[in-house]
Amino acid sequence: MACSRLNAATVSQWKRNIKTSVYVVVVFILGHYLWRMLIGYPVSVNTASLTDTDPHRRVFLLTIPFTEARETIGSVIWRYTITHGLSTILTKGGESTDRLGTSPKAQNSFLRPYHTAVTELIYNPTILRQFLRVNTPYITVLRHPLVHLQSAIQNPNTKDGKSTTISVKDFLENPGRFEKQWAQQISLTNNPYARYFGMPPDCFHNDSLIKELISTIDRDFSAVLILEKMDESLVMFRRVMRWSYKDISYNLKQKPEIFPDMMQMEDIVAKHRAWAEADYAIYEHFNNKLNEYVQRGGETFAVEVSKFRQALTTVNDFCGHALRQKGVHEVEFSDWSGNVTFSLTDCKLLQANEGTLRNILAKRQVRI
């Protein structure tokens, strides 16, 4: 009997322990849930409702100054945000995402996490997860490092001691003399790609660390677009995002210059490569990767790019006439995947610059 009473007491104690444990787990889960809501972390994601054919309704674009990414791909993303009623992180060029939490007035009445973002910042996934929804695809845009250098040093804010425009040749004769430190203390002339992806300057010529950084970008980013191959990049982007041709259309007048002659100046390129070794490694890796993607796509991909270019010409021609008329006008053109319709409102958004699109989003989000 003593053993029976002992066993019964033990069982009773076990039950109490189990109840206590369940209570602790429930309290922890509820507390964790409320804490994530309080700081703006995403609580959960419904992956069951997302199929292989559903478009991604969230995207983060890391932009680097003077790549023209904000003006091109950024405008595509902001237009998508407007037409699909999504929320976005609103920052101007040069603003850093990590400052948003300390400046509530800089944002809007939408609660975190946000659907989209077009921002310039040193890549930090820990910070991004505080503001973006889970499973957000990360995208970035690169252009040839020498063309990027020309854009940076010919900007009106970048002058030498005599206030004259700096040429690429003059800069490369003595880079240290012209090195410009901007407000955010990130050099835009010395390996800016590596800097924005988080590499410290003393690693710019370390081959193993450069390869490690490229592997990190490969792992974390769903697509790296190349500005010199704008249309091929956008078609790849469309496939990754599962968007429509209408979503990736852009104003041909805003298409950036390519400067092919500059990229063929072997002596200048060699001198710049010695100054920006990390950036050349990053650019060439992802440029080659895009080339391989295009080659694997074969004739199917080539036809898709060709049809996309034809569609762009048709839409831009229509919008050029539609905006000079009154009322709502629509145009339908057939591409290899079906018809796309553009209204007068669509045309206005297509031809708006990135500043106008940002202002539309700012007014809409504050008003809601």
Short mmCIF file of C-alpha atoms in Angstrom, two decimals:
data_model
loop_
_atom_site.label_atom_id
_atom_site.label_comp_id
_atom_site.label_asym_id
_atom_site.label_seq_id
_atom_site.Cartn_x
_atom_site.Cartn_y
_atom_site.Cartn_z
CA MET A 1 0.00 0.00 0.00
CA ALA A 2 2.85 2.37 0.83
CA CYS A 3 4.28 1.81 -2.62
CA SER A 4 0.86 2.43 -4.17
CA ARG A 5 0.44 5.72 -2.30
CA LEU A 6 3.98 6.70 -3.30
CA ASN A 7 3.30 5.95 -6.96
CA ALA A 8 0.05 7.88 -6.86
CA ALA A 9 1.80 10.87 -5.30
CA THR A 10 4.51 10.69 -7.91
CA VAL A 11 1.98 10.61 -10.74
CA SER A 12 0.14 13.54 -9.19
CA GLN A 13 3.40 15.51 -8.99
CA TRP A 14 4.17 14.67 -12.61
CA LYS A 15 0.77 16.01 -13.66
CA ARG A 16 1.37 19.23 -11.77
CA ASN A 17 4.79 19.56 -13.38
CA ILE A 18 3.33 19.01 -16.85
CA LYS A 19 0.63 21.63 -16.23
CA THR A 20 3.26 24.09 -15.02
CA SER A 21 5.41 23.39 -18.07
CA VAL A 22 2.48 23.89 -20.45
CA TYR A 23 1.60 27.13 -18.68
CA VAL A 24 5.18 28.39 -19.02
CA VAL A 25 5.30 27.49 -22.73
CA VAL A 26 1.96 29.22 -23.42
CA VAL A 27 3.05 32.36 -21.58
CA PHE A 28 6.36 32.35 -23.46
CA ILE A 29 4.67 31.99 -26.86
CA LEU A 30 2.16 34.75 -26.11
CA GLY A 31 4.90 37.01 -24.77
CA HIS A 32 7.10 36.33 -27.80
CA TYR A 33 4.16 37.02 -30.14
CA LEU A 34 3.36 40.34 -28.45
CA TRP A 35 7.03 41.32 -28.37
CA ARG A 36 7.42 40.75 -32.11
CA MET A 37 4.31 42.80 -32.77
CA LEU A 38 5.60 45.60 -30.56
CA ILE A 39 8.95 45.95 -32.35
CA GLY A 40 7.50 45.39 -35.79
CA TYR A 41 8.85 41.92 -36.58
CA PRO A 42 6.65 39.72 -38.78
CA VAL A 43 4.66 37.31 -36.63
CA SER A 44 3.98 34.60 -39.18
CA VAL A 45 3.79 33.88 -42.89
CA ASN A 46 1.14 31.88 -44.70
CA THR A 47 3.30 29.89 -47.08
CA ALA A 48 0.46 27.53 -47.90
CA SER A 49 -1.39 30.31 -49.78
CA LEU A 50 1.64 31.08 -52.00
CA THR A 51 1.97 28.85 -55.04
CA ASP A 52 4.71 28.57 -57.63
CA THR A 53 2.73 30.82 -59.97
CA ASP A 54 1.66 33.56 -57.53
CA PRO A 55 3.52 36.87 -57.94
CA HIS A 56 5.70 38.07 -55.09
CA ARG A 57 3.99 41.07 -53.52
CA ARG A 58 7.11 42.08 -51.59
CA VAL A 59 10.60 43.03 -52.70
CA PHE A 60 13.66 44.85 -51.36
CA LEU A 61 15.96 46.72 -53.75
CA LEU A 62 19.40 47.64 -52.45
CA THR A 63 20.52 50.66 -54.44
CA ILE A 64 24.03 52.06 -54.63
CA PRO A 65 24.40 55.76 -55.49
CA PHE A 66 25.21 56.54 -59.16
CA THR A 67 24.17 53.12 -60.44
CA GLU A 68 20.88 54.77 -61.51
CA ALA A 69 19.07 51.86 -59.84
CA ARG A 70 16.57 54.16 -58.08
CA GLU A 71 15.67 55.88 -61.33
CA THR A 72 15.20 52.65 -63.29
CA ILE A 73 14.43 49.49 -61.32
CA GLY A 74 13.35 51.55 -58.31
CA SER A 75 10.66 53.26 -60.39
CA VAL A 76 9.42 49.86 -61.56
CA ILE A 77 9.10 48.67 -57.95
CA TRP A 78 7.42 51.87 -56.72
CA ARG A 79 4.94 51.78 -59.58
CA TYR A 80 4.09 48.19 -58.66
CA THR A 81 3.67 49.29 -55.04
CA ILE A 82 1.21 52.01 -56.08
CA THR A 83 -0.87 49.92 -58.48
CA HIS A 84 -1.17 47.00 -56.06
CA GLY A 85 -1.92 49.06 -52.93
CA LEU A 86 1.17 47.95 -51.02
CA SER A 87 3.18 49.66 -48.29
CA THR A 88 6.79 50.73 -48.71
CA ILE A 89 9.73 52.05 -46.73
CA LEU A 90 10.07 55.69 -47.74
CA THR A 91 13.63 56.96 -47.81
CA LYS A 92 15.34 59.53 -49.98
CA GLY A 93 18.73 59.00 -51.58
CA GLY A 94 21.40 58.89 -48.89
CA GLU A 95 19.01 58.08 -46.04
CA SER A 96 19.73 54.94 -44.05
CA THR A 97 17.09 52.36 -43.08
CA ASP A 98 18.54 51.95 -39.59
CA ARG A 99 17.41 55.50 -38.76
CA LEU A 100 13.72 54.82 -39.35
CA GLY A 101 13.04 53.55 -35.85
CA THR A 102 14.19 56.83 -34.29
CA SER A 103 12.15 59.06 -36.60
CA PRO A 104 8.44 58.07 -36.55
CA LYS A 105 7.39 61.15 -38.53
CA ALA A 106 9.61 60.05 -41.39
CA GLN A 107 7.31 57.12 -42.02
CA ASN A 108 3.56 56.77 -42.24
CA SER A 109 0.45 55.19 -40.81
CA PHE A 110 1.24 51.76 -42.25
CA LEU A 111 2.53 49.42 -39.56
CA ARG A 112 5.67 47.41 -40.05
CA PRO A 113 6.59 45.13 -41.67
CA TYR A 114 6.47 46.72 -45.14
CA HIS A 115 5.92 45.11 -48.53
CA THR A 116 8.61 46.90 -50.52
CA ALA A 117 11.69 49.07 -50.12
CA VAL A 118 14.05 50.97 -52.41
CA THR A 119 16.86 52.16 -50.19
CA GLU A 120 20.54 53.02 -50.06
CA LEU A 121 22.18 51.40 -47.05
CA ILE A 122 25.06 49.20 -46.06
CA TYR A 123 23.58 45.72 -46.39
CA ASN A 124 22.54 44.41 -42.99
CA PRO A 125 19.96 41.58 -42.99
CA THR A 126 19.40 41.92 -39.23
CA ILE A 127 18.15 45.49 -39.69
CA LEU A 128 16.12 44.60 -42.78
CA ARG A 129 14.24 41.87 -40.96
CA GLN A 130 12.91 44.50 -38.55
CA PHE A 131 11.17 46.37 -41.37
CA LEU A 132 10.40 43.88 -44.15
CA ARG A 133 7.98 41.00 -44.37
CA VAL A 134 9.30 37.48 -44.16
CA ASN A 135 10.38 35.76 -47.38
CA THR A 136 11.02 39.11 -49.07
CA PRO A 137 13.21 38.69 -52.19
CA TYR A 138 16.34 40.85 -52.12
CA ILE A 139 17.38 42.49 -55.40
CA THR A 140 20.25 44.79 -56.36
CA VAL A 141 21.59 46.48 -59.48
CA LEU A 142 25.19 46.87 -60.67
CA ARG A 143 26.79 48.71 -63.57
CA HIS A 144 30.33 48.59 -64.92
CA PRO A 145 32.62 49.98 -62.18
CA LEU A 146 34.35 52.42 -64.54
CA VAL A 147 31.01 53.88 -65.68
CA HIS A 148 29.97 54.12 -62.05
CA LEU A 149 33.18 55.99 -61.27
CA GLN A 150 32.50 58.45 -64.08
CA SER A 151 28.99 59.10 -62.76
CA ALA A 152 30.31 59.68 -59.24
CA ILE A 153 33.18 62.03 -60.04
CA GLN A 154 31.22 64.07 -62.60
CA ASN A 155 28.43 64.74 -60.13
CA PRO A 156 28.19 68.50 -59.36
CA ASN A 157 29.03 67.81 -55.72
CA THR A 158 32.36 66.21 -56.59
CA LYS A 159 34.98 68.80 -57.56
CA ASP A 160 38.70 69.16 -57.15
CA GLY A 161 40.42 72.10 -55.49
CA LYS A 162 39.90 74.34 -58.54
CA SER A 163 36.17 73.54 -58.77
CA THR A 164 36.54 71.97 -62.20
CA THR A 165 34.97 68.72 -63.34
CA ILE A 166 37.23 65.72 -62.71
CA SER A 167 37.91 63.36 -65.61
CA VAL A 168 38.27 59.62 -65.12
CA LYS A 169 41.84 59.81 -66.41
CA ASP A 170 42.77 62.59 -63.98
CA PHE A 171 41.17 60.75 -61.09
CA LEU A 172 43.08 57.55 -61.75
CA GLU A 173 46.38 59.41 -61.91
CA ASN A 174 46.00 60.17 -58.20
CA PRO A 175 42.80 58.65 -56.69
CA GLY A 176 43.66 59.62 -53.13
CA ARG A 177 43.71 63.31 -54.04
CA PHE A 178 40.13 63.30 -55.24
CA GLU A 179 38.65 60.79 -52.81
CA LYS A 180 35.30 62.16 -51.65
CA GLN A 181 33.74 61.22 -48.30
CA TRP A 182 30.00 61.80 -48.35
CA ALA A 183 27.58 62.55 -45.52
CA GLN A 184 27.10 58.87 -44.69
CA GLN A 185 30.90 58.38 -44.64
CA ILE A 186 30.82 55.82 -47.45
CA SER A 187 33.28 56.38 -50.29
CA LEU A 188 31.54 56.37 -53.64
CA THR A 189 34.77 56.12 -55.63
CA ASN A 190 36.77 53.43 -53.85
CA ASN A 191 35.05 50.01 -54.15
CA PRO A 192 31.55 51.34 -53.35
CA TYR A 193 29.89 48.01 -54.24
CA ALA A 194 32.00 46.13 -51.71
CA ARG A 195 31.36 48.85 -49.12
CA TYR A 196 27.59 48.74 -49.55
CA PHE A 197 27.61 44.97 -49.21
CA GLY A 198 29.42 45.37 -45.89
CA MET A 199 33.10 44.77 -46.66
CA PRO A 200 35.60 46.90 -44.68
CA PRO A 201 38.24 48.79 -46.74
CA ASP A 202 41.19 46.73 -45.49
CA CYS A 203 39.68 43.65 -47.21
CA PHE A 204 39.35 45.14 -50.71
CA HIS A 205 42.39 43.23 -52.02
CA ASN A 206 41.90 39.99 -50.09
CA ASP A 207 40.91 37.41 -52.71
CA SER A 208 39.49 34.86 -50.27
CA LEU A 209 37.33 37.44 -48.47
CA ILE A 210 36.14 38.85 -51.78
CA LYS A 211 35.05 35.35 -52.84
CA GLU A 212 33.32 34.91 -49.49
CA LEU A 213 31.43 38.19 -49.97
CA ILE A 214 30.33 37.16 -53.46
CA SER A 215 29.05 33.86 -52.04
CA THR A 216 27.04 35.79 -49.44
CA ILE A 217 25.46 37.98 -52.12
CA ASP A 218 24.73 34.88 -54.20
CA ARG A 219 23.01 33.28 -51.22
CA ASP A 220 21.02 36.26 -49.94
CA PHE A 221 19.91 37.98 -53.15
CA SER A 222 17.30 36.48 -55.45
CA ALA A 223 18.58 38.46 -58.43
CA VAL A 224 21.46 40.81 -59.24
CA LEU A 225 20.60 42.94 -62.26
CA ILE A 226 23.16 44.45 -64.66
CA LEU A 227 22.34 47.92 -65.96
CA GLU A 228 24.20 47.40 -69.26
CA LYS A 229 21.79 44.53 -69.92
CA MET A 230 18.66 46.30 -68.74
CA ASP A 231 16.07 44.34 -70.74
CA GLU A 232 17.62 40.92 -70.11
CA SER A 233 17.85 41.79 -66.41
CA LEU A 234 14.21 42.87 -66.24
CA VAL A 235 13.01 39.70 -67.97
CA MET A 236 15.03 37.67 -65.44
CA PHE A 237 13.57 39.87 -62.67
CA ARG A 238 10.06 39.24 -64.02
CA ARG A 239 10.60 35.50 -63.87
CA VAL A 240 11.98 35.65 -60.31
CA MET A 241 9.10 37.87 -59.12
CA ARG A 242 6.45 36.23 -61.33
CA TRP A 243 5.22 39.68 -62.36
CA SER A 244 3.60 40.66 -65.66
CA TYR A 245 5.15 42.51 -68.60
CA LYS A 246 3.08 45.51 -67.61
CA ASP A 247 4.71 45.46 -64.16
CA ILE A 248 8.25 45.63 -65.56
CA SER A 249 7.63 48.13 -68.38
CA TYR A 250 9.56 51.38 -68.11
CA ASN A 251 9.95 54.78 -69.74
CA LEU A 252 12.49 54.44 -72.55
CA LYS A 253 13.51 58.06 -72.07
CA GLN A 254 14.81 57.11 -68.61
CA LYS A 255 16.97 54.26 -69.90
CA PRO A 256 20.55 54.87 -68.71
CA GLU A 257 23.47 55.38 -71.08
CA ILE A 258 25.72 52.39 -71.63
CA PHE A 259 29.09 54.00 -72.62
CA PRO A 260 30.48 50.92 -74.44
CA ASP A 261 33.57 52.83 -75.63
CA MET A 262 34.63 53.59 -72.07
CA MET A 263 34.42 49.95 -71.07
CA GLN A 264 36.78 49.06 -73.96
CA MET A 265 39.61 51.40 -72.86
CA GLU A 266 41.94 48.66 -71.68
CA ASP A 267 44.60 50.87 -70.09
CA ILE A 268 42.04 52.89 -68.11
CA VAL A 269 40.12 49.77 -67.09
CA ALA A 270 43.33 48.07 -65.91
CA LYS A 271 44.30 51.08 -63.83
CA HIS A 272 40.83 51.30 -62.31
CA ARG A 273 40.76 47.57 -61.61
CA ALA A 274 43.87 47.95 -59.47
CA TRP A 275 42.06 50.67 -57.49
CA ALA A 276 38.69 48.87 -57.29
CA GLU A 277 39.64 45.19 -57.28
CA ALA A 278 36.73 44.04 -55.12
CA ASP A 279 34.13 45.87 -57.20
CA TYR A 280 35.40 44.38 -60.45
CA ALA A 281 35.25 40.89 -58.95
CA ILE A 282 31.65 41.45 -57.79
CA TYR A 283 30.52 43.00 -61.07
CA GLU A 284 32.18 40.44 -63.32
CA HIS A 285 30.84 37.51 -61.30
CA PHE A 286 27.22 38.64 -61.61
CA ASN A 287 27.61 39.87 -65.17
CA ASN A 288 28.90 36.40 -66.10
CA LYS A 289 26.09 34.83 -64.11
CA LEU A 290 23.50 36.83 -66.08
CA ASN A 291 25.19 35.85 -69.35
CA GLU A 292 25.00 32.20 -68.33
CA TYR A 293 21.32 32.62 -67.42
CA VAL A 294 20.62 34.11 -70.86
CA GLN A 295 22.53 31.32 -72.61
CA ARG A 296 20.69 28.61 -70.67
CA GLY A 297 17.41 30.23 -71.68
CA GLY A 298 18.33 29.77 -75.33
CA GLU A 299 15.89 30.79 -78.03
CA THR A 300 12.96 30.96 -75.60
CA PHE A 301 14.64 33.64 -73.50
CA ALA A 302 15.84 35.52 -76.59
CA VAL A 303 12.28 35.61 -77.96
CA GLU A 304 10.96 36.82 -74.62
CA VAL A 305 13.48 39.68 -74.53
CA SER A 306 12.72 40.59 -78.15
CA LYS A 307 8.97 40.65 -77.53
CA PHE A 308 9.49 42.69 -74.37
CA ARG A 309 11.45 45.30 -76.33
CA GLN A 310 8.75 45.44 -78.98
CA ALA A 311 6.15 45.86 -76.26
CA LEU A 312 8.15 48.69 -74.68
CA THR A 313 8.27 50.55 -77.99
CA THR A 314 4.52 50.12 -78.51
CA VAL A 315 3.62 51.22 -74.99
CA ASN A 316 5.98 54.21 -74.97
CA ASP A 317 4.68 55.35 -78.36
CA PHE A 318 1.08 55.06 -77.16
CA CYS A 319 1.75 56.85 -73.88
CA GLY A 320 3.53 59.67 -75.71
CA HIS A 321 0.29 60.42 -77.57
CA ALA A 322 -2.18 59.49 -74.83
CA LEU A 323 -0.87 62.07 -72.36
CA ARG A 324 -1.63 64.86 -74.84
CA GLN A 325 -5.30 63.91 -75.01
CA LYS A 326 -8.23 64.02 -72.61
CA GLY A 327 -10.17 61.14 -71.13
CA VAL A 328 -9.13 57.54 -70.62
CA HIS A 329 -7.36 55.79 -73.44
CA GLU A 330 -6.41 52.16 -73.63
CA VAL A 331 -4.08 50.25 -75.88
CA GLU A 332 -3.75 46.51 -76.21
CA PHE A 333 -0.79 44.81 -77.80
CA SER A 334 -0.17 41.11 -78.19
CA ASP A 335 3.05 39.64 -76.92
CA TRP A 336 3.97 36.02 -76.73
CA SER A 337 2.09 35.56 -73.43
CA GLY A 338 -1.11 37.49 -74.11
CA ASN A 339 -2.57 40.99 -74.17
CA VAL A 340 -1.60 43.90 -71.91
CA THR A 341 -3.72 47.00 -71.47
CA PHE A 342 -2.41 50.47 -70.61
CA SER A 343 -4.75 53.26 -69.52
CA LEU A 344 -4.05 56.98 -69.30
CA THR A 345 -3.34 56.52 -65.58
CA ASP A 346 -0.87 53.75 -66.37
CA CYS A 347 0.88 56.05 -68.82
CA LYS A 348 1.19 58.82 -66.25
CA LEU A 349 2.80 56.41 -63.80
CA LEU A 350 5.06 54.99 -66.51
CA GLN A 351 6.39 58.44 -67.39
CA ALA A 352 6.68 59.70 -63.81
CA ASN A 353 10.19 60.01 -62.41
CA GLU A 354 11.24 58.31 -59.19
CA GLY A 355 10.72 61.48 -57.15
CA THR A 356 7.11 61.82 -58.33
CA LEU A 357 6.38 58.16 -57.60
CA ARG A 358 7.87 58.51 -54.13
CA ASN A 359 5.69 61.57 -53.45
CA ILE A 360 2.57 59.68 -54.55
CA LEU A 361 3.40 56.91 -52.11
CA ALA A 362 4.16 59.36 -49.32
CA LYS A 363 0.80 61.16 -49.68
CA ARG A 364 -1.16 57.90 -49.99
CA GLN A 365 0.45 56.25 -46.98
CA VAL A 366 0.16 59.27 -44.71
CA ARG A 367 -3.49 59.76 -45.65
CA ILE A 368 -4.54 56.19 -44.88
#
